[in-house]
């Protein structure tokens, strides 16, 4: 333990209300080299991955009633450093929960 390197595992998260919209961000989307958009009604959810396809951040903008639950699911992608298929993420007919745990 002492003297051994320890990986810091906390994933940053914040939100901000902007009039009738809510912005939520988890992880560090700015570190992503690929960004994929998913429509959720009139709102949007974005997946950010690094060169290796690992999720480094997610963000959402829209009505809180539309983005709260999808953002909670997507935050787990960041925490688990999951590799998510970009085409399946973008396909709103594929439930986000179905992407959790996919190789």
GROMACS .gro file of C-alpha atoms in nm:
model
  103
    1UNK     CA    1   0.000   0.000   0.000
    2UNK     CA    2   0.244   0.265   0.112
    3UNK     CA    3   0.475   0.354  -0.172
    4UNK     CA    4   0.253   0.179  -0.429
    5UNK     CA    5   0.096   0.386  -0.707
    6UNK     CA    6  -0.279   0.425  -0.669
    7UNK     CA    7  -0.507   0.517  -0.958
    8UNK     CA    8  -0.746   0.799  -0.873
    9UNK     CA    9  -1.087   0.660  -0.962
   10UNK     CA   10  -1.330   0.947  -0.906
   11UNK     CA   11  -1.513   1.055  -1.221
   12UNK     CA   12  -1.585   1.429  -1.232
   13UNK     CA   13  -1.949   1.523  -1.280
   14UNK     CA   14  -2.135   1.853  -1.291
   15UNK     CA   15  -2.458   2.004  -1.406
   16UNK     CA   16  -2.591   2.350  -1.478
   17UNK     CA   17  -2.940   2.479  -1.544
   18UNK     CA   18  -2.955   2.724  -1.834
   19UNK     CA   19  -3.309   2.864  -1.840
   20UNK     CA   20  -3.526   2.570  -1.958
   21UNK     CA   21  -3.227   2.347  -2.043
   22UNK     CA   22  -2.994   2.141  -1.828
   23UNK     CA   23  -2.632   2.066  -1.912
   24UNK     CA   24  -2.478   1.758  -1.748
   25UNK     CA   25  -2.119   1.638  -1.796
   26UNK     CA   26  -1.943   1.331  -1.659
   27UNK     CA   27  -1.578   1.245  -1.709
   28UNK     CA   28  -1.357   1.453  -1.934
   29UNK     CA   29  -1.521   1.474  -2.279
   30UNK     CA   30  -1.255   1.721  -2.396
   31UNK     CA   31  -1.001   1.435  -2.386
   32UNK     CA   32  -1.204   1.242  -2.641
   33UNK     CA   33  -1.092   1.211  -3.001
   34UNK     CA   34  -1.430   1.083  -3.119
   35UNK     CA   35  -1.768   1.226  -3.024
   36UNK     CA   36  -2.098   1.055  -3.104
   37UNK     CA   37  -2.443   1.213  -3.074
   38UNK     CA   38  -2.764   1.039  -2.965
   39UNK     CA   39  -3.107   1.202  -2.986
   40UNK     CA   40  -3.332   1.170  -2.682
   41UNK     CA   41  -3.653   1.342  -2.783
   42UNK     CA   42  -3.556   1.707  -2.829
   43UNK     CA   43  -3.246   1.659  -2.611
   44UNK     CA   44  -2.900   1.527  -2.698
   45UNK     CA   45  -2.656   1.287  -2.532
   46UNK     CA   46  -2.291   1.279  -2.642
   47UNK     CA   47  -2.037   1.000  -2.598
   48UNK     CA   48  -1.665   1.089  -2.606
   49UNK     CA   49  -1.403   0.819  -2.655
   50UNK     CA   50  -1.024   0.815  -2.680
   51UNK     CA   51  -0.820   0.672  -2.971
   52UNK     CA   52  -0.864   0.321  -2.832
   53UNK     CA   53  -1.243   0.351  -2.812
   54UNK     CA   54  -1.257   0.380  -2.432
   55UNK     CA   55  -1.528   0.610  -2.298
   56UNK     CA   56  -1.365   0.916  -2.139
   57UNK     CA   57  -1.673   1.136  -2.103
   58UNK     CA   58  -2.042   1.184  -2.165
   59UNK     CA   59  -2.248   1.499  -2.179
   60UNK     CA   60  -2.611   1.587  -2.228
   61UNK     CA   61  -2.808   1.900  -2.306
   62UNK     CA   62  -3.183   1.925  -2.286
   63UNK     CA   63  -3.483   1.897  -2.061
   64UNK     CA   64  -3.392   1.733  -1.731
   65UNK     CA   65  -3.690   1.496  -1.763
   66UNK     CA   66  -3.536   1.362  -2.087
   67UNK     CA   67  -3.168   1.345  -1.992
   68UNK     CA   68  -3.155   1.251  -1.622
   69UNK     CA   69  -3.193   0.872  -1.657
   70UNK     CA   70  -2.991   0.832  -1.980
   71UNK     CA   71  -2.713   1.038  -1.825
   72UNK     CA   72  -2.709   0.814  -1.518
   73UNK     CA   73  -2.668   0.508  -1.742
   74UNK     CA   74  -2.402   0.678  -1.959
   75UNK     CA   75  -2.208   0.794  -1.652
   76UNK     CA   76  -2.152   0.424  -1.573
   77UNK     CA   77  -1.984   0.389  -1.916
   78UNK     CA   78  -1.726   0.645  -1.804
   79UNK     CA   79  -1.682   0.493  -1.459
   80UNK     CA   80  -1.628   0.148  -1.614
   81UNK     CA   81  -1.408   0.285  -1.895
   82UNK     CA   82  -1.628   0.087  -2.133
   83UNK     CA   83  -1.584   0.056  -2.507
   84UNK     CA   84  -1.921   0.136  -2.661
   85UNK     CA   85  -2.007   0.069  -3.027
   86UNK     CA   86  -2.054   0.421  -3.170
   87UNK     CA   87  -2.319   0.313  -3.422
   88UNK     CA   88  -2.526   0.141  -3.152
   89UNK     CA   89  -2.488   0.442  -2.920
   90UNK     CA   90  -2.614   0.676  -3.194
   91UNK     CA   91  -2.914   0.450  -3.266
   92UNK     CA   92  -3.191   0.577  -3.037
   93UNK     CA   93  -3.384   0.252  -3.088
   94UNK     CA   94  -3.112   0.063  -2.894
   95UNK     CA   95  -3.169   0.102  -2.517
   96UNK     CA   96  -2.864   0.247  -2.342
   97UNK     CA   97  -2.887  -0.027  -2.081
   98UNK     CA   98  -2.831  -0.281  -2.360
   99UNK     CA   99  -2.491  -0.122  -2.428
  100UNK     CA  100  -2.373  -0.165  -2.070
  101UNK     CA  101  -2.132  -0.453  -2.043
  102UNK     CA  102  -2.094  -0.505  -2.417
  103UNK     CA  103  -1.737  -0.584  -2.523
   0.00000   0.00000   0.00000
